[in-house]
Amino acid sequence: MTAIPPGSVIGILGAGQLGRMTALAAANLGYRVHVFAPESMDSSCGQVVAYHTQAGWHDLRALARFADDVDVITLEWENVPTYAVEFLARHVHVHPGANVLAVAQDRLAEKSFANKLGIGTAPFRGVRNPAELALAMAEIGTAAILKSTRMGYDGKGQIRLNPGDELSGAFDAIGSDDAILEGFVDFELEISVVTARKADGTLASFPPVQNSHKAGILDTTRVPAAITPAVATEAVRIAETLATALQVVGLLAVEMFVTRDGRVLVNEMAPRPHNSGHWSIDFAETSQFEQLIRAICNLPLGSTGIMRPCVMTNLIGHDVDQWQALLGEPGSRLHLYGKGEARSGRKMGHVTRPV
């Protein structure tokens, strides 16, 4: 694959804040961006791009026109239908490909994939009805989490189950009868690693970071993670092993648990920029978004070093009302996503502070 030069057009599937920050990074390297999404041009990403196609994923004519207008395609949301990605890939390079999405879109598939590589996860079972759920709980423990296998994010599509809970309504609670039961992990902390990979197999990983959640949504990311060098090395090894086995071109973010006895277990992975990598915009030598552009355009990958320890805090819902005060904080770096209504659970922006 030859390098895609500045002045070319990068297509992005999806129009949220990850696309927005990717588009801004692309512009800094001299690329134009064309976004394809069902959302309107006033979306977070649509506000900052040169071209915008508003159409559904099933609209093959619109997809074909989009493919003809771009030189390479990436995505900001791993739940783009695989049939749309397969169709686009007949016309232009799409990174990551449908083979990666087939694993990343399904929690059961991604955990099975990790286990086949010898990478540990929480114990899990696929379940489709209360009888299978009861059997799975008997096998892996009665303190567990039931999750939909697809489309769940930010704490959606999941419910924690405890001994004695009524199981008949559990599937209604998660909104799906295609589910995975995950055994509870008594972890010490949660970490993540974002790895970039080029088509020739070249890898570059950001250092592991430490994540804290509230109500299933990422609250803060501390950089670097408070872990031993051995744990950090293992976390990076896991992320790079998964990226290589999946043949990712672009980014792979891997969320992991560190257990109290020092084991590293995979929780989830996403083949795109990740919320826990937002700190890199201001405090890494290369941001995750620029790294994505470098990877898909076959440019040299940038350095992933930390320029200064920091903490990234998400602005959820009306947290964004603090924007003026945050701008007045010495050293703080505020990023707003251009969204109109501040709703509960909605990511409106983030702020990163040096520590």
Short mmCIF file of C-alpha atoms in Angstrom, two decimals:
data_model
loop_
_atom_site.label_atom_id
_atom_site.label_comp_id
_atom_site.label_asym_id
_atom_site.label_seq_id
_atom_site.Cartn_x
_atom_site.Cartn_y
_atom_site.Cartn_z
CA MET A 1 0.00 0.00 0.00
CA THR A 2 1.44 3.38 -1.02
CA ALA A 3 1.06 6.45 1.15
CA ILE A 4 -2.07 8.52 0.65
CA PRO A 5 -0.77 12.08 0.28
CA PRO A 6 -2.08 15.26 1.90
CA GLY A 7 -4.81 16.86 -0.20
CA SER A 8 -6.61 13.52 -0.48
CA VAL A 9 -10.10 12.96 0.93
CA ILE A 10 -10.61 10.71 3.95
CA GLY A 11 -14.05 9.21 4.43
CA ILE A 12 -15.41 8.70 7.94
CA LEU A 13 -18.37 6.46 8.74
CA GLY A 14 -20.30 7.98 11.64
CA ALA A 15 -20.78 11.57 12.73
CA GLY A 16 -20.14 11.73 16.47
CA GLN A 17 -17.41 13.37 18.52
CA LEU A 18 -14.80 10.74 17.64
CA GLY A 19 -15.30 11.60 13.99
CA ARG A 20 -15.08 15.29 14.84
CA MET A 21 -11.71 14.94 16.55
CA THR A 22 -10.44 12.64 13.78
CA ALA A 23 -11.48 15.21 11.15
CA LEU A 24 -9.66 17.99 12.99
CA ALA A 25 -6.51 15.88 13.16
CA ALA A 26 -6.82 15.07 9.46
CA ALA A 27 -7.11 18.77 8.62
CA ASN A 28 -3.90 19.47 10.53
CA LEU A 29 -2.12 17.03 8.20
CA GLY A 30 -3.61 18.60 5.08
CA TYR A 31 -6.44 16.16 4.37
CA ARG A 32 -10.07 16.91 3.64
CA VAL A 33 -12.81 14.81 5.20
CA HIS A 34 -16.11 13.51 3.86
CA VAL A 35 -18.41 12.06 6.50
CA PHE A 36 -21.19 9.53 5.78
CA ALA A 37 -23.86 9.06 8.44
CA PRO A 38 -27.61 9.03 8.98
CA GLU A 39 -27.23 12.14 11.13
CA SER A 40 -27.60 15.67 9.76
CA MET A 41 -24.78 18.04 8.85
CA ASP A 42 -25.24 19.73 12.25
CA SER A 43 -23.89 16.62 13.94
CA SER A 44 -20.74 16.84 16.03
CA CYS A 45 -18.58 15.67 13.13
CA GLY A 46 -20.62 17.28 10.37
CA GLN A 47 -19.89 20.75 11.75
CA VAL A 48 -16.16 20.52 10.97
CA VAL A 49 -15.85 18.58 7.71
CA ALA A 50 -15.63 19.65 4.08
CA TYR A 51 -18.27 17.23 2.78
CA HIS A 52 -21.20 15.42 4.33
CA THR A 53 -23.51 12.70 3.04
CA GLN A 54 -26.65 12.13 5.07
CA ALA A 55 -28.01 8.71 4.17
CA GLY A 56 -28.83 5.37 5.70
CA TRP A 57 -26.43 2.44 5.83
CA HIS A 58 -28.73 0.51 3.47
CA ASP A 59 -28.55 3.18 0.73
CA LEU A 60 -26.16 1.52 -1.72
CA ARG A 61 -26.37 4.33 -4.27
CA ALA A 62 -25.32 6.88 -1.67
CA LEU A 63 -22.57 4.57 -0.43
CA ALA A 64 -21.26 4.13 -3.99
CA ARG A 65 -21.17 7.90 -4.57
CA PHE A 66 -19.40 8.33 -1.25
CA ALA A 67 -16.80 5.68 -2.15
CA ASP A 68 -16.11 7.41 -5.46
CA ASP A 69 -15.40 10.70 -3.67
CA VAL A 70 -12.85 9.47 -1.12
CA ASP A 71 -9.37 7.94 -1.17
CA VAL A 72 -9.63 5.84 2.00
CA ILE A 73 -12.33 5.20 4.59
CA THR A 74 -12.24 4.75 8.34
CA LEU A 75 -14.93 4.75 11.02
CA GLU A 76 -15.65 6.30 14.37
CA TRP A 77 -18.23 3.72 15.47
CA GLU A 78 -17.69 -0.03 15.38
CA ASN A 79 -21.39 -0.82 14.94
CA VAL A 80 -21.56 0.26 11.31
CA PRO A 81 -23.30 -2.67 9.55
CA THR A 82 -20.74 -5.07 8.10
CA TYR A 83 -22.66 -5.28 4.79
CA ALA A 84 -22.10 -1.55 4.26
CA VAL A 85 -18.38 -1.92 4.95
CA GLU A 86 -18.13 -4.93 2.63
CA PHE A 87 -19.88 -2.96 -0.13
CA LEU A 88 -17.58 0.04 0.28
CA ALA A 89 -14.49 -2.18 0.33
CA ARG A 90 -15.23 -3.26 -3.25
CA HIS A 91 -14.54 0.33 -4.31
CA VAL A 92 -11.94 1.73 -1.88
CA HIS A 93 -9.81 0.68 1.10
CA VAL A 94 -11.81 0.61 4.35
CA HIS A 95 -9.93 0.44 7.67
CA PRO A 96 -10.80 -1.43 9.80
CA GLY A 97 -12.45 -4.05 7.61
CA ALA A 98 -15.64 -6.02 8.04
CA ASN A 99 -13.68 -8.97 9.45
CA VAL A 100 -12.61 -6.82 12.40
CA LEU A 101 -16.12 -5.48 12.96
CA ALA A 102 -17.58 -9.00 12.96
CA VAL A 103 -15.55 -9.68 16.12
CA ALA A 104 -15.76 -6.25 17.75
CA GLN A 105 -19.54 -5.94 17.33
CA ASP A 106 -20.26 -9.10 19.31
CA ARG A 107 -19.20 -9.45 22.95
CA LEU A 108 -19.37 -13.23 22.76
CA ALA A 109 -17.21 -13.28 19.62
CA GLU A 110 -14.60 -10.89 21.01
CA LYS A 111 -14.13 -12.78 24.27
CA SER A 112 -13.95 -16.09 22.42
CA PHE A 113 -11.38 -14.56 20.05
CA ALA A 114 -9.24 -13.39 22.97
CA ASN A 115 -9.42 -16.78 24.68
CA LYS A 116 -8.31 -18.59 21.50
CA LEU A 117 -5.17 -16.45 21.60
CA GLY A 118 -4.52 -17.49 25.21
CA ILE A 119 -5.64 -14.10 26.54
CA GLY A 120 -7.68 -14.16 29.73
CA THR A 121 -11.15 -12.68 30.22
CA ALA A 122 -13.86 -12.92 32.83
CA PRO A 123 -15.65 -16.28 32.70
CA PHE A 124 -18.60 -16.05 30.30
CA ARG A 125 -21.44 -17.97 28.70
CA GLY A 126 -23.77 -17.15 25.83
CA VAL A 127 -27.41 -17.22 27.00
CA ARG A 128 -30.76 -16.76 25.22
CA ASN A 129 -33.44 -17.45 27.82
CA PRO A 130 -33.97 -17.63 31.60
CA ALA A 131 -33.27 -21.37 31.72
CA GLU A 132 -29.88 -20.95 30.03
CA LEU A 133 -29.19 -17.96 32.27
CA ALA A 134 -29.88 -19.97 35.43
CA LEU A 135 -27.58 -22.75 34.24
CA ALA A 136 -24.83 -20.27 33.36
CA MET A 137 -25.07 -18.60 36.77
CA ALA A 138 -24.74 -22.00 38.44
CA GLU A 139 -21.57 -22.63 36.40
CA ILE A 140 -19.74 -19.31 36.70
CA GLY A 141 -21.16 -17.80 39.88
CA THR A 142 -24.25 -16.00 41.04
CA ALA A 143 -22.63 -12.56 41.11
CA ALA A 144 -22.50 -11.73 37.40
CA ILE A 145 -23.40 -9.22 34.70
CA LEU A 146 -25.86 -9.95 31.90
CA LYS A 147 -25.13 -7.97 28.73
CA SER A 148 -26.60 -7.84 25.26
CA THR A 149 -24.07 -9.29 22.85
CA ARG A 150 -24.51 -6.32 20.50
CA MET A 151 -24.93 -2.54 20.58
CA GLY A 152 -24.40 -2.00 24.31
CA TYR A 153 -22.16 0.91 25.33
CA ASP A 154 -21.73 3.36 28.22
CA GLY A 155 -23.51 1.01 30.60
CA LYS A 156 -26.49 0.45 28.29
CA GLY A 157 -27.80 -3.03 27.55
CA GLN A 158 -26.55 -4.63 30.75
CA ILE A 159 -27.71 -5.49 34.24
CA ARG A 160 -25.92 -6.81 37.31
CA LEU A 161 -27.40 -9.97 38.80
CA ASN A 162 -27.03 -11.11 42.40
CA PRO A 163 -28.01 -14.26 44.29
CA GLY A 164 -31.78 -14.56 44.63
CA ASP A 165 -32.61 -12.13 41.80
CA GLU A 166 -35.64 -12.92 39.65
CA LEU A 167 -34.27 -13.95 36.23
CA SER A 168 -37.42 -13.91 34.11
CA GLY A 169 -37.25 -10.15 33.50
CA ALA A 170 -33.49 -9.91 32.98
CA PHE A 171 -33.68 -10.11 29.20
CA ASP A 172 -36.36 -7.42 29.07
CA ALA A 173 -34.10 -5.22 31.20
CA ILE A 174 -31.26 -5.39 28.67
CA GLY A 175 -33.59 -5.23 25.65
CA SER A 176 -32.31 -8.38 23.97
CA ASP A 177 -32.65 -12.16 24.06
CA ASP A 178 -29.16 -12.57 22.59
CA ALA A 179 -26.94 -12.12 25.62
CA ILE A 180 -23.71 -12.97 27.37
CA LEU A 181 -23.35 -13.64 31.08
CA GLU A 182 -19.99 -12.49 32.44
CA GLY A 183 -18.71 -13.57 35.82
CA PHE A 184 -17.86 -10.76 38.21
CA VAL A 185 -14.15 -9.87 38.35
CA ASP A 186 -12.85 -8.59 41.67
CA PHE A 187 -10.39 -6.22 40.03
CA GLU A 188 -7.99 -3.75 41.58
CA LEU A 189 -8.30 -1.23 38.77
CA GLU A 190 -9.35 -0.80 35.15
CA ILE A 191 -6.88 0.14 32.44
CA SER A 192 -6.85 0.50 28.67
CA VAL A 193 -4.33 0.54 25.86
CA VAL A 194 -4.76 2.15 22.44
CA THR A 195 -2.62 0.49 19.76
CA ALA A 196 -2.04 1.70 16.21
CA ARG A 197 -1.23 -0.74 13.42
CA LYS A 198 -0.34 -0.17 9.77
CA ALA A 199 -1.03 -2.52 6.87
CA ASP A 200 2.58 -3.75 6.93
CA GLY A 201 2.18 -4.82 10.57
CA THR A 202 4.03 -1.92 12.16
CA LEU A 203 2.68 -1.25 15.67
CA ALA A 204 2.80 1.67 18.10
CA SER A 205 1.00 1.60 21.46
CA PHE A 206 0.18 4.36 23.87
CA PRO A 207 1.10 3.66 27.50
CA PRO A 208 -1.62 2.02 29.63
CA VAL A 209 -3.98 4.48 31.31
CA GLN A 210 -6.20 4.06 34.37
CA ASN A 211 -9.97 4.47 34.04
CA SER A 212 -12.77 5.17 36.50
CA HIS A 213 -16.46 4.88 35.62
CA LYS A 214 -19.70 6.28 36.96
CA ALA A 215 -23.01 4.63 36.05
CA GLY A 216 -21.23 2.63 33.36
CA ILE A 217 -19.79 5.74 31.65
CA LEU A 218 -16.11 6.66 31.69
CA ASP A 219 -15.61 9.45 34.22
CA THR A 220 -11.84 9.98 34.40
CA THR A 221 -8.69 8.66 32.77
CA ARG A 222 -5.44 9.01 34.70
CA VAL A 223 -2.18 9.01 32.74
CA PRO A 224 -0.09 6.97 33.28
CA ALA A 225 -1.83 4.11 35.06
CA ALA A 226 -0.65 3.29 38.58
CA ILE A 227 0.62 -0.18 37.68
CA THR A 228 3.92 -2.02 37.79
CA PRO A 229 6.19 -2.12 34.73
CA ALA A 230 5.43 -5.85 34.38
CA VAL A 231 1.68 -5.23 34.26
CA ALA A 232 2.16 -2.37 31.77
CA THR A 233 4.26 -4.61 29.51
CA GLU A 234 1.64 -7.36 29.65
CA ALA A 235 -1.20 -4.93 28.86
CA VAL A 236 0.62 -3.62 25.79
CA ARG A 237 1.46 -7.19 24.71
CA ILE A 238 -2.21 -8.15 24.90
CA ALA A 239 -3.37 -5.14 22.88
CA GLU A 240 -0.73 -5.68 20.21
CA THR A 241 -1.44 -9.41 20.03
CA LEU A 242 -5.13 -8.71 19.43
CA ALA A 243 -4.44 -5.98 16.85
CA THR A 244 -2.10 -8.28 14.95
CA ALA A 245 -4.40 -11.31 15.06
CA LEU A 246 -7.34 -9.21 13.86
CA GLN A 247 -5.13 -7.58 11.18
CA VAL A 248 -6.39 -4.17 12.25
CA VAL A 249 -5.33 -1.22 10.15
CA GLY A 250 -5.96 1.89 12.24
CA LEU A 251 -6.52 1.77 15.99
CA LEU A 252 -7.54 -0.89 18.46
CA ALA A 253 -8.51 0.17 21.98
CA VAL A 254 -8.54 -2.61 24.56
CA GLU A 255 -10.15 -2.19 27.98
CA MET A 256 -8.73 -4.48 30.65
CA PHE A 257 -9.03 -5.43 34.31
CA VAL A 258 -6.01 -5.74 36.58
CA THR A 259 -6.82 -8.28 39.28
CA ARG A 260 -5.56 -8.10 42.84
CA ASP A 261 -3.00 -10.80 42.10
CA GLY A 262 -1.63 -8.89 39.08
CA ARG A 263 -3.33 -10.70 36.19
CA VAL A 264 -4.52 -8.69 33.18
CA LEU A 265 -7.89 -9.68 31.72
CA VAL A 266 -9.54 -8.29 28.60
CA ASN A 267 -12.94 -6.68 29.12
CA GLU A 268 -13.82 -5.10 25.76
CA MET A 269 -12.15 -3.85 22.59
CA ALA A 270 -13.03 -1.27 19.96
CA PRO A 271 -11.32 -0.76 16.56
CA ARG A 272 -11.48 3.04 16.65
CA PRO A 273 -10.38 6.02 18.74
CA HIS A 274 -11.40 5.59 22.36
CA ASN A 275 -12.67 7.90 25.08
CA SER A 276 -9.75 6.87 27.30
CA GLY A 277 -7.34 8.13 24.63
CA HIS A 278 -8.60 11.71 24.54
CA TRP A 279 -5.80 12.83 26.87
CA SER A 280 -3.39 12.27 23.97
CA ILE A 281 -4.64 15.36 22.12
CA ASP A 282 -2.87 17.66 24.57
CA PHE A 283 -0.39 15.55 26.51
CA ALA A 284 1.02 12.90 24.15
CA GLU A 285 3.64 13.41 21.47
CA THR A 286 1.06 12.23 18.91
CA SER A 287 -2.69 12.20 19.49
CA GLN A 288 -4.68 9.01 18.97
CA PHE A 289 -6.61 10.80 16.23
CA GLU A 290 -3.51 11.83 14.30
CA GLN A 291 -2.18 8.31 14.79
CA LEU A 292 -5.34 6.92 13.16
CA ILE A 293 -4.81 9.15 10.13
CA ARG A 294 -1.17 8.12 9.92
CA ALA A 295 -2.07 4.41 10.08
CA ILE A 296 -4.84 4.40 7.46
CA CYS A 297 -2.86 6.64 5.08
CA ASN A 298 0.27 4.48 5.42
CA LEU A 299 2.34 7.29 6.92
CA PRO A 300 5.03 6.78 9.57
CA LEU A 301 3.44 6.24 12.98
CA GLY A 302 4.11 8.96 15.51
CA SER A 303 5.73 8.72 18.94
CA THR A 304 3.32 7.71 21.70
CA GLY A 305 5.24 9.14 24.64
CA ILE A 306 3.57 11.03 27.48
CA MET A 307 4.67 14.67 27.54
CA ARG A 308 3.23 15.21 31.01
CA PRO A 309 1.13 13.16 33.46
CA CYS A 310 -2.50 14.26 33.33
CA VAL A 311 -6.13 13.44 34.09
CA MET A 312 -8.91 13.55 31.49
CA THR A 313 -12.44 14.12 32.79
CA ASN A 314 -15.55 13.60 30.70
CA LEU A 315 -18.19 16.33 30.73
CA ILE A 316 -21.45 14.42 30.91
CA GLY A 317 -24.81 16.16 30.55
CA HIS A 318 -24.88 19.44 32.45
CA ASP A 319 -21.24 19.11 33.51
CA VAL A 320 -20.66 21.12 30.34
CA ASP A 321 -22.27 24.15 32.00
CA GLN A 322 -18.92 24.63 33.76
CA TRP A 323 -17.23 25.57 30.48
CA GLN A 324 -16.39 29.15 31.46
CA ALA A 325 -14.85 28.13 34.77
CA LEU A 326 -12.87 25.38 33.05
CA LEU A 327 -11.49 27.84 30.53
CA GLY A 328 -10.24 29.90 33.45
CA GLU A 329 -8.30 27.04 35.04
CA PRO A 330 -4.55 27.41 34.47
CA GLY A 331 -3.25 24.52 32.40
CA SER A 332 -6.62 22.92 31.66
CA ARG A 333 -7.47 21.98 28.06
CA LEU A 334 -11.17 22.09 27.22
CA HIS A 335 -12.74 20.28 24.26
CA LEU A 336 -16.44 20.73 23.46
CA TYR A 337 -18.23 18.56 20.92
CA GLY A 338 -20.70 21.02 19.43
CA LYS A 339 -23.77 19.20 20.70
CA GLY A 340 -26.90 21.23 21.39
CA GLU A 341 -28.90 19.66 24.21
CA ALA A 342 -27.14 18.59 27.41
CA ARG A 343 -28.94 15.39 28.39
CA SER A 344 -28.25 12.99 31.23
CA GLY A 345 -25.60 10.49 30.14
CA ARG A 346 -24.67 12.43 27.00
CA LYS A 347 -20.98 13.14 26.40
CA MET A 348 -20.75 16.87 25.76
CA GLY A 349 -16.99 17.35 25.94
CA HIS A 350 -13.93 16.66 28.04
CA VAL A 351 -11.25 18.53 29.93
CA THR A 352 -7.68 17.39 30.47
CA ARG A 353 -5.56 18.74 33.31
CA PRO A 354 -1.84 18.29 34.03
CA VAL A 355 -0.95 16.67 37.35
#
